[in-house]
Coordinates of C-alpha atoms and ligand atoms in Angstrom, one line a residue:
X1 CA 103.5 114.6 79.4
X2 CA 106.1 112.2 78.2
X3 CA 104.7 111.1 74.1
X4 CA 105.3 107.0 73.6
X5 CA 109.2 105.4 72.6
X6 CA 107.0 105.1 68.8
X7 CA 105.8 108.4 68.5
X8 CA 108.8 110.1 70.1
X9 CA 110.9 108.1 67.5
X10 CA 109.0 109.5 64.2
X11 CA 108.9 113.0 65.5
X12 CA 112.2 112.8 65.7
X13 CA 113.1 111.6 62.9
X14 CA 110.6 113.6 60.4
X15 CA 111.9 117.0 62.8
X16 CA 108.7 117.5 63.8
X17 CA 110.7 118.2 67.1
X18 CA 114.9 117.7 68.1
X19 CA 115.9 115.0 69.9
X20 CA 117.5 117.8 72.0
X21 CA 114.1 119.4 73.2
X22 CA 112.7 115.6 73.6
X23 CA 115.3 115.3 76.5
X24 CA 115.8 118.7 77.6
X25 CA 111.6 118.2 78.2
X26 CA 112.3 114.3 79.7
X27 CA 114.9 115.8 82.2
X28 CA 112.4 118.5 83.8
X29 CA 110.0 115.8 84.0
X30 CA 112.2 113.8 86.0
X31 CA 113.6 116.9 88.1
X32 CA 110.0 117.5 88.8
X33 CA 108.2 114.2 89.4
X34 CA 111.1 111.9 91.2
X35 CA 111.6 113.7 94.2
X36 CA 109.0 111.3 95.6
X37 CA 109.5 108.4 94.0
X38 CA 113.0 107.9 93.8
X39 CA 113.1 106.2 90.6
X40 CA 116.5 107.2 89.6
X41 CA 120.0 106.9 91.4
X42 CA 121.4 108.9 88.8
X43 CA 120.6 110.9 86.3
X44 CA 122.8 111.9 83.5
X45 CA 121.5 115.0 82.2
X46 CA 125.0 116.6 80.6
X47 CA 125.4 113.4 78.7
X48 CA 121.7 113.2 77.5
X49 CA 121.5 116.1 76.0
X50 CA 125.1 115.6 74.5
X51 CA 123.9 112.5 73.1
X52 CA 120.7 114.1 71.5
X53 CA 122.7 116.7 70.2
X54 CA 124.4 114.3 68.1
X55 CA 121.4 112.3 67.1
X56 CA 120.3 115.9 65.6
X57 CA 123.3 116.5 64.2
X58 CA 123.2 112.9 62.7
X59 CA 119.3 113.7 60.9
X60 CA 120.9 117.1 59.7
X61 CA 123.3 115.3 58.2
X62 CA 120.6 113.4 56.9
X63 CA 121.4 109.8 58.3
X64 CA 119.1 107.5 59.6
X65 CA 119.7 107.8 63.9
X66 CA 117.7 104.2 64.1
X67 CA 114.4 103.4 65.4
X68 CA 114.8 104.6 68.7
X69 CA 115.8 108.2 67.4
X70 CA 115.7 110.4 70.6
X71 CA 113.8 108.4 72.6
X72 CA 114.9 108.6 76.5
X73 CA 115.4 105.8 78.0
X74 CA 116.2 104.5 81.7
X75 CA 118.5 101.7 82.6
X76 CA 118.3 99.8 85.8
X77 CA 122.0 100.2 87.6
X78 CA 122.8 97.1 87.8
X79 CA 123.5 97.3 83.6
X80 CA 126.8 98.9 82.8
X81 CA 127.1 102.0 80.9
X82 CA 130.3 104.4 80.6
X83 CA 130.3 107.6 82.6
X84 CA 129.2 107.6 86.4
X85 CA 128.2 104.9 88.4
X86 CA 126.8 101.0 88.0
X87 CA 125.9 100.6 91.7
X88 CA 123.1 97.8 91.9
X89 CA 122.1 99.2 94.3
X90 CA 124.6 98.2 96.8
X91 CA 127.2 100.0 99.2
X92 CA 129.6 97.9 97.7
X93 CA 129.5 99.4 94.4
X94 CA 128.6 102.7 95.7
X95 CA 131.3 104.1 93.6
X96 CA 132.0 101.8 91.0
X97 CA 131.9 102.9 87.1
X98 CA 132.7 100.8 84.7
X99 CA 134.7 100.8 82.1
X100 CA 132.9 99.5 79.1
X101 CA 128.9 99.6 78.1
X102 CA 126.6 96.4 78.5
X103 CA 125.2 95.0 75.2
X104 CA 122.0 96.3 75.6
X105 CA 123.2 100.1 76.7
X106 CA 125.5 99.8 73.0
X107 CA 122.4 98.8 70.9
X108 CA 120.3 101.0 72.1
X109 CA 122.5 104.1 71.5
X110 CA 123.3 102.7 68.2
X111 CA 119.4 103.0 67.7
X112 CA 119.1 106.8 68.3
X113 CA 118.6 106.2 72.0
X114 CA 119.3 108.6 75.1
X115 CA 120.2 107.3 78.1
X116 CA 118.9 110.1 81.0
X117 CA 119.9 107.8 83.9
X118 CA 120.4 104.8 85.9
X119 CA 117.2 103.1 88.3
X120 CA 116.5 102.0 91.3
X121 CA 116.4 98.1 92.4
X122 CA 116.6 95.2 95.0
X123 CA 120.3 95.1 95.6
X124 CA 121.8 92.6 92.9
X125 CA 118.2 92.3 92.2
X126 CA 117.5 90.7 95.3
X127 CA 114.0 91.3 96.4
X128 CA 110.5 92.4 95.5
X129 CA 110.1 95.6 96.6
X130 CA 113.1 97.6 96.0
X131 CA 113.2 97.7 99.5
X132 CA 116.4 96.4 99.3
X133 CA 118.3 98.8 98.4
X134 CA 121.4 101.3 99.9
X135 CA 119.4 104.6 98.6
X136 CA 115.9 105.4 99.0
X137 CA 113.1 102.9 98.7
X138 CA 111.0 103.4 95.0
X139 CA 107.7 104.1 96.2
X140 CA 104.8 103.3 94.0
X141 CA 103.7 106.3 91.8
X142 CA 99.9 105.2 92.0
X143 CA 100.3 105.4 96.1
X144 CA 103.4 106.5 97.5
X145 CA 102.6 103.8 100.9
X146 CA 103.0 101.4 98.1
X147 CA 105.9 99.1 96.8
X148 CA 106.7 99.9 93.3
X149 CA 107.4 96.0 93.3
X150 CA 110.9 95.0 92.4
X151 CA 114.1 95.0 91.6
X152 CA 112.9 96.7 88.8
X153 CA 111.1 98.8 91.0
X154 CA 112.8 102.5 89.3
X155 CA 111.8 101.5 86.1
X156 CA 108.8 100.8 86.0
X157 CA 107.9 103.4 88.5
X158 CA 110.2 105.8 86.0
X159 CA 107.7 104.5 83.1
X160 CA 104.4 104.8 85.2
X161 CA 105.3 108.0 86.4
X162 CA 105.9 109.2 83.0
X163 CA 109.2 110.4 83.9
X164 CA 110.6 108.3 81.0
X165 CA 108.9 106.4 77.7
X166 CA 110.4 103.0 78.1
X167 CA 113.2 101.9 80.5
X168 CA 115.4 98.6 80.5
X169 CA 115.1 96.2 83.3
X170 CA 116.4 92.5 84.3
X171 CA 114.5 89.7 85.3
X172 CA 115.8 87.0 87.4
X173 CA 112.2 85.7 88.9
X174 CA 110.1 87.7 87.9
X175 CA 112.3 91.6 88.4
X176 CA 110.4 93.1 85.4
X177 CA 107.3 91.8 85.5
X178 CA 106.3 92.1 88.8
X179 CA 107.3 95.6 89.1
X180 CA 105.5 96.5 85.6
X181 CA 102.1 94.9 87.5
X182 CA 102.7 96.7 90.3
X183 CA 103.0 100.0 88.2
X184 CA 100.3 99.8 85.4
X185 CA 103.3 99.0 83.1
X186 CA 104.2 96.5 80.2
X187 CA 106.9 94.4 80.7
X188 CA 108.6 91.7 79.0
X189 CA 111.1 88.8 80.0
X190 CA 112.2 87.7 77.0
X191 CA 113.6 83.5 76.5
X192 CA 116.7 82.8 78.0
X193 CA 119.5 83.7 75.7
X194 CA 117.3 86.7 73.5
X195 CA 119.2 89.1 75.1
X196 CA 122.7 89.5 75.6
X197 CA 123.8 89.8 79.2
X198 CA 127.0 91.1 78.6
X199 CA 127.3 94.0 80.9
X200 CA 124.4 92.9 83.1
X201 CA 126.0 92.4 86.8
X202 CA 125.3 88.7 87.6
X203 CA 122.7 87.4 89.9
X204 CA 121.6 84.0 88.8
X205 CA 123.5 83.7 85.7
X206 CA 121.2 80.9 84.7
X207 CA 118.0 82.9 85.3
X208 CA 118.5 86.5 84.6
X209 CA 117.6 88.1 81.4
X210 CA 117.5 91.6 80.7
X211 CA 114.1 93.2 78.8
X212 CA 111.9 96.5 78.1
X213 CA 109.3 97.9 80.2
X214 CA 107.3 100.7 78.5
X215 CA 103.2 102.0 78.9
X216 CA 102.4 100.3 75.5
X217 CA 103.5 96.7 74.0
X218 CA 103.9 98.5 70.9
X219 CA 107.1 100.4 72.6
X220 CA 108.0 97.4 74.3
X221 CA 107.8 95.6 70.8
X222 CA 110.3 98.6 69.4
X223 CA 112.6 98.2 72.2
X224 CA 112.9 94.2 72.4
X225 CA 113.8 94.6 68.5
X226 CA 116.5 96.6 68.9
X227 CA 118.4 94.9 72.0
X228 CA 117.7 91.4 71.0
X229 CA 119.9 89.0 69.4
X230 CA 123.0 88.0 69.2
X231 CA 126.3 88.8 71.1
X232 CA 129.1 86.9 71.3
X233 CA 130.3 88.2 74.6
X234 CA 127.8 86.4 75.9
X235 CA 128.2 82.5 75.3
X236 CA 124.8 81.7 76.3
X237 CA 123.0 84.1 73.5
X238 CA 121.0 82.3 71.3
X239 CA 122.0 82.9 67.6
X240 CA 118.3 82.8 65.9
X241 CA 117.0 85.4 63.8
X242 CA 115.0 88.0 65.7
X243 CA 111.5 88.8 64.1
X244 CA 109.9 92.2 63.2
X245 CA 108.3 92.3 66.4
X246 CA 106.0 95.4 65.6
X247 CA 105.0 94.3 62.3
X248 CA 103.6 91.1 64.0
X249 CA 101.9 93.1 66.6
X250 CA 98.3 93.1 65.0
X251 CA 98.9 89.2 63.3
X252 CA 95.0 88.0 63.9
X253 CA 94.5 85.9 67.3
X254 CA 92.1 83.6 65.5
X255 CA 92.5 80.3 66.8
X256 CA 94.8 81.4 69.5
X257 CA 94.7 78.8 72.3
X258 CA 95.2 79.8 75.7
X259 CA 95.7 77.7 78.8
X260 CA 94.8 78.7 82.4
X261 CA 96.2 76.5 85.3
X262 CA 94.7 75.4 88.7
X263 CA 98.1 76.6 89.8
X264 CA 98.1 79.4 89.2
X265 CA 94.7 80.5 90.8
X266 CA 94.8 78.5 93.7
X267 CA 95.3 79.2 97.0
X268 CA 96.7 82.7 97.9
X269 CA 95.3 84.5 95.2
X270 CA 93.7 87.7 96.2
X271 CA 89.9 87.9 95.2
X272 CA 90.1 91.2 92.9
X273 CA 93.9 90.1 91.3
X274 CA 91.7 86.8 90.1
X275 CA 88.4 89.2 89.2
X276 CA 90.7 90.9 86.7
X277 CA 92.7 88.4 85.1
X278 CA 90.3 86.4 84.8
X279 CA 88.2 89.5 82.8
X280 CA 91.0 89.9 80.4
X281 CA 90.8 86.1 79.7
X282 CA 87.0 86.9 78.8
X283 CA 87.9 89.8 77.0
X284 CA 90.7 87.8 74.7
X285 CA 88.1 85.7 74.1
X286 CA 86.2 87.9 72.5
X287 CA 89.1 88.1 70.2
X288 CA 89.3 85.0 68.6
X289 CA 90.7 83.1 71.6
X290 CA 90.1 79.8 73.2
X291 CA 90.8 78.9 76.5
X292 CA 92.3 74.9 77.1
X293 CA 92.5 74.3 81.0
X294 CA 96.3 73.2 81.6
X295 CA 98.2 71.5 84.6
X296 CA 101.5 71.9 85.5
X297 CA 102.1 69.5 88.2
X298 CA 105.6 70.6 89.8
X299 CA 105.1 74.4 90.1
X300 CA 104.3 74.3 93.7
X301 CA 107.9 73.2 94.1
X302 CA 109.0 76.3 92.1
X303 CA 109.7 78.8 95.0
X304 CA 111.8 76.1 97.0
X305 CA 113.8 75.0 93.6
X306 CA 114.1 78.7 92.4
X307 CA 115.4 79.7 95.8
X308 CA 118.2 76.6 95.9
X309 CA 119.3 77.5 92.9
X310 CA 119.4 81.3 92.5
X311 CA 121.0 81.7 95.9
X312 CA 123.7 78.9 94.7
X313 CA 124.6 81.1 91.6
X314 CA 124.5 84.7 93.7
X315 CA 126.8 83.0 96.0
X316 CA 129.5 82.2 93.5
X317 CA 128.8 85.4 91.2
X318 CA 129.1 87.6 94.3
X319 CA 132.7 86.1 95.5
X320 CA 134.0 88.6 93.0
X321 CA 133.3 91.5 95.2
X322 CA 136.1 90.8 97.5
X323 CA 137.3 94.6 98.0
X324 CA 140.0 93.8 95.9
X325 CA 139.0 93.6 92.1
X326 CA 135.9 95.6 92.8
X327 CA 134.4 98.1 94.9
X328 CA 134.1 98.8 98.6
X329 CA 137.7 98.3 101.0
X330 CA 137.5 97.9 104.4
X331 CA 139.9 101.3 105.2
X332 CA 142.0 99.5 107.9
X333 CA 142.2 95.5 107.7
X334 CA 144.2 94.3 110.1
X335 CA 145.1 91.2 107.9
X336 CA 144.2 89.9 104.5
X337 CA 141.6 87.9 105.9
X338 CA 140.0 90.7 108.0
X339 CA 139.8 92.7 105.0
X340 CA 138.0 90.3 102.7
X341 CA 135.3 89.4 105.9
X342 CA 135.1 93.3 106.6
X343 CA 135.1 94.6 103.2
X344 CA 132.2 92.3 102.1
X345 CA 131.2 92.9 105.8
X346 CA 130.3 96.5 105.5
X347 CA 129.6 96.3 101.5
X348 CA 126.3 94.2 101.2
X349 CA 122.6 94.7 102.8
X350 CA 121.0 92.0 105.0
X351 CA 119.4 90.3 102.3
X352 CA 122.6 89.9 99.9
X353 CA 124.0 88.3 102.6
X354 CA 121.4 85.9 103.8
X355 CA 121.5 85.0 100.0
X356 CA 125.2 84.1 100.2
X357 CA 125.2 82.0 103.0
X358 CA 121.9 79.8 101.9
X359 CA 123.9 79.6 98.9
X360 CA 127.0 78.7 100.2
X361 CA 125.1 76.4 102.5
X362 CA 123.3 74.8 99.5
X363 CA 126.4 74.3 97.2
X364 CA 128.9 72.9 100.2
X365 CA 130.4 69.4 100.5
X366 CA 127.7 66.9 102.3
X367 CA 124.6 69.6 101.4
X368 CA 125.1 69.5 97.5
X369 CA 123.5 66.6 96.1
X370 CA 120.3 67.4 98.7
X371 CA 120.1 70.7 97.8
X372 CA 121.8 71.8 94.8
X373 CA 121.6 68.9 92.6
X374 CA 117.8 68.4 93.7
X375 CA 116.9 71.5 92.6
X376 CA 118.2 71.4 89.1
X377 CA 116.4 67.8 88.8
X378 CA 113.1 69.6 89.9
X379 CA 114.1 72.1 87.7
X380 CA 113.4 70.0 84.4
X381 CA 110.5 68.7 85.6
X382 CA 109.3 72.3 85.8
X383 CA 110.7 72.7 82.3
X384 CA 109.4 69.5 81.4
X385 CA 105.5 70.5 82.3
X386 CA 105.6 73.8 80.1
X387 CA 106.8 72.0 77.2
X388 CA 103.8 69.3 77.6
X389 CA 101.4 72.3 77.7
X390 CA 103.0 73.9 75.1
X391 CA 101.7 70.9 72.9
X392 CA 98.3 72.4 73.1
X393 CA 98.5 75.9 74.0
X394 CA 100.0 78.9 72.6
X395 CA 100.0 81.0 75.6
X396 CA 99.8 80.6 79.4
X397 CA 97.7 83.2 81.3
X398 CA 98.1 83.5 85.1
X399 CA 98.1 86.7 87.4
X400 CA 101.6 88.3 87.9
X401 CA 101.7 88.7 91.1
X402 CA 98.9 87.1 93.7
X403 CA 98.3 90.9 95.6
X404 CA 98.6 94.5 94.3
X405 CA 101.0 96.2 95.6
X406 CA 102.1 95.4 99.5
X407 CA 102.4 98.4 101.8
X408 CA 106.2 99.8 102.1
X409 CA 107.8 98.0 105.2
X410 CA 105.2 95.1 105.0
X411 CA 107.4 92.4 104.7
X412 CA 110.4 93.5 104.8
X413 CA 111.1 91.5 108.5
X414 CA 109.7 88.1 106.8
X415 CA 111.9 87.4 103.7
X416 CA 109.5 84.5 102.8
X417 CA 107.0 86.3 102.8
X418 CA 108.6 88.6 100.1
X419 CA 110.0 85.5 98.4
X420 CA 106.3 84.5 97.7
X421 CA 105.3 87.2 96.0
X422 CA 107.3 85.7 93.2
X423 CA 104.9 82.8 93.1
X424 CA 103.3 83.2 89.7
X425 CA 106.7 84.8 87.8
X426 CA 109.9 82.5 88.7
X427 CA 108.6 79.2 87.0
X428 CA 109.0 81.1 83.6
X429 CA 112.9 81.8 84.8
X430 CA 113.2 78.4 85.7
X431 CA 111.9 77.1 82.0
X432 CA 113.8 79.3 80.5
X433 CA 110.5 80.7 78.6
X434 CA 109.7 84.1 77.5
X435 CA 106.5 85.7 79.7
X436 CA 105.1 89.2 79.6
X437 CA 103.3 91.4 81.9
X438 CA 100.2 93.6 80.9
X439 CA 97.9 95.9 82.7
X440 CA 94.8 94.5 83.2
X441 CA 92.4 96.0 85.9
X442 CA 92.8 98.4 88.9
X443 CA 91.9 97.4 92.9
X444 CA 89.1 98.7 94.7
X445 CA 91.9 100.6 96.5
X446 CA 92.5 102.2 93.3
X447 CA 95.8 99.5 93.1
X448 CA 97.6 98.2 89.4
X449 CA 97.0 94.8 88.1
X450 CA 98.6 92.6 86.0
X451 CA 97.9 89.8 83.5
X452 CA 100.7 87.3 83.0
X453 CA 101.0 85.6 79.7
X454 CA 104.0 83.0 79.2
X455 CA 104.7 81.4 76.0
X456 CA 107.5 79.0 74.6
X457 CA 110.9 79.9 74.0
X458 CA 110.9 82.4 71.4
X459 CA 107.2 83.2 71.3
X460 CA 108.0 86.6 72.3
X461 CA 106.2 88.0 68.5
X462 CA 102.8 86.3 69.9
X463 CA 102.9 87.7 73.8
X464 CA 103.3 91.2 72.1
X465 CA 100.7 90.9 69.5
X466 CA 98.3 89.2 71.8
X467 CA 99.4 92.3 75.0
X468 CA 99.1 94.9 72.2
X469 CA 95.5 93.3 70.9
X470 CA 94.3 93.6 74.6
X471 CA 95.7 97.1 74.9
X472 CA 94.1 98.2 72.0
X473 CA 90.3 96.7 73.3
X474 CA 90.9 98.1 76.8
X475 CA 91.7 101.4 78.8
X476 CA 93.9 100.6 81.8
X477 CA 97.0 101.8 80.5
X478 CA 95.7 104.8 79.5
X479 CA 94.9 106.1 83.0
X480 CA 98.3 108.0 84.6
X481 CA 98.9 107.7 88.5
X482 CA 97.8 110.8 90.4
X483 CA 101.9 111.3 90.7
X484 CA 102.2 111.9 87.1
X485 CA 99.2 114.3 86.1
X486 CA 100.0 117.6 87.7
X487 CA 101.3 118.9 84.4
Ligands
LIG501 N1 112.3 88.6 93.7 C1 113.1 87.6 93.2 C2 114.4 87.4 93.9 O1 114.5 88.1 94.9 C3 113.4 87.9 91.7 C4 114.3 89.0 91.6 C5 114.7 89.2 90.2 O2 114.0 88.8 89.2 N2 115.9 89.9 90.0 O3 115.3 86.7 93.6

């Protein structure tokens, strides 16, 4: 069984054990367990254990490999790294490698870190399921009839699986999160701008932000450390000073105030999904917590804005894949014309291209200031009701998701369907705000919950000391999905 990102780390580093065994021992785990699950599109065990091999080499030498000596880590593929393929899950990109590593894939190597491979997702992140996808569906390690959720879906499945300690994801309405509930995982979106997202293949370039997922907040604490910050390849990361994010994980929650919205546990919410977050809300207050009822008037017009909006931004970002500068080329265009429409034609799934026309639609002459410019004027009012709530709260708690995990092929013919599930997660996107996703509770069925807690921009050091005080006074991370625990 995998050991934590933390633990891995200082074994490591005090040579307890090499970083070479620790991925030699990550990559049979993998071998072994994924053939189900399909977490992985790739994995890249040459380069792995190369890459441990120096870390070694580096403590022999007796240099400091970072904090995140030897611990392997997963990278959703639609985050560039050097050496095989970026594919977002798309036949468009099927073989596409980039030339250059994303922000987040440098720091974490310059932290000791071992990259084993690249996961799963919703094509461009499009989706909730990674369902979406050109390769295997991701099924859920705790029920393989399951979703894993998405377009995270390979890595948190990779995590819950214990294939891998921690793995990187992106967030664009709710991409980490979601999947993290889905999987008995932590995961954290962190503000917009915390993160670089040089590298990151745009969705909604407004909305997505890259983040850790990992079994403990204390890992995802380690990791958000190390890839946060600032990057000036990326003009819309945010030059403030990132804390110590593990030192602040056991800060006292005395006084902590939490709010709890109508909204958010209305209608649509399944009975045991409300059972449980509403248990952990007990439980924190136990802790020192109090809880201040909110409301947050426009976030029943989240799904429509965040829908507007994202599909405006995948629809320019996307125009890049043209069969020209990147990817997939039609083999036998008969003009220039036919081998743009055929190229992009044959490259993207049903759902990338639904996206692209609403968002074409949405952003063209006569439709823009109804649709477009609407939505970014609901948008601040969104923005505008966290900031009022943030005046009295320190935290937000909501569910993550309103169901466990939906059966495999469930709604896959009913996109909004699918587009709900994103209910509880896309307002923090919209805002900007930082949000995190805990474990909080199981199903009758035996299915993950999760707890949602939002704060303000930049609040990530409370969401992982308040996630990390809750893991310590409960269990549910602690149990391992029947996938994981035949060795
Ligand atoms: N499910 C949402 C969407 O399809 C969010 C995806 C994401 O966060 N990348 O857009």
């Amino acid at each position: 069984m995998i050991a934590s990102a933390t633990d891995i780390a200082k074994a490591v580093r005090t040579k307890e054990c090499s970083a070479k065994e620790v991925a030699a021992q990550c990559l049979a785990r993998i071998e072994s367990t994924d053939g189900n699950t399909h977490a992985f599109l790739r994995i890249s065990g040459e380069k792995a254990i190369e890459r441990a091999r120096q870390v070694d080499e580096a403590i022999a030498r007796g240099e400091d490999p970072g904090p995140l000596a030897g611990v392997p880590i997963a990278v959703k593929d639609n985050i560039c790294t050097v050496g095989g393929t970026t594919t977002c899950g798309s036949k468009i990109l099927e073989k596409f490698e980039s030339r250059y590593d994303a922000h987040v894939a440098q720091r974490l190597q310059a932290a000791g870190a071992v990259i084993v491979g690249k996961t799963n997702l919703d094509e461009f992140g499009m989706g909730s399921s990674t369902e979406n996808t050109a390769t295997a569906t991701t099924c859920n390690p705790w029920n393989a009839s399951r979703v894993a959720g998405g377009s995270s879906g390979g890595s948190a499945a990779a995590v819950a699986a214990r294939m891998v300690p921690a793995a990187i994801g992106s967030d664009t309405g709710g991409s980490i999160r979601q999947p993290a509930s889905f999987c008995s995982v932590v995961g954290l979106k962190g503000t917009y701008g915390r993160v670089s997202r040089y590298g990151l293949v745009a969705y909604g370039s407004s909305l997505d932000q890259i983040g850790p997922l990992a079994v403990e907040a204390r890992d995802v604490a380690l990791l958000m450390g190390v890839i946060a910050g600032h990057d000036r390849r990326d003009s819309t990361s945010v030059d403030a000073e990132v804390p110590d994010y593990v030192a602040g994980l056991d800060d006292p929650l005395d006084g902590l105030r939490i709010g709890i919205s109508e909204e958010y546990l209305g209608e649509g919410l399944d009975e045991e999904v409300r059972g449980c977050v509403m248990a952990a809300i007990e439980n924190l207050k136990t802790r020192g917590a109090s809880v201040v009822p909110i409301h947050l008037p426009h976030m029943n017009y989240a799904i429509a804005c965040y829908y507007v909006i994202v599909t405006a931004e995948a629809s320019s970002n996307l125009a890049r894949f043209d069969g020209v500068h990147y990817g997939h080329r039609t083999p036998e265009p008969k003009d220039m014309i036919d081998m743009y429409a055929s190229s992009r034609g044959e490259g993207f799934g049903a759902e990338v291209k639904r996206r692209i026309m609403l968002g074409t639609y949405a952003l063209s002459s006569g439709y823009y200031d109804a649709y477009y410019l609407k939505a970014l004027k609901v948008r601040t009012l969104i923005r505008r009701d966290f900031e009022e709530a943030f005046q009295s709260v320190d935290a937000i708690a909501s569910p993550v998701a309103p169901t466990p995990a939906f059966t495999i092929g469930e709604k896959t013919e009913d996109p909004l369907a699918m587009y709900l599930s994103d209910i509880y997660t896309i307002s923090a996107n919209l805002a900007g705000i930082c949000a995190i996703s805990v474990p909080c509770g199981f199903s009758g069925a035996g299915l993950p919950i999760g707890l949602q807690l939002m704060g303000p921009a930049f609040g990530e050091g409370k969401l992982l000391s308040v996630a990390h005080q809750y893991q310590q006074a409960t269990d549910h991370h602690e149990q391992v999905p029947p996938a994981s625990s035949t060795d």
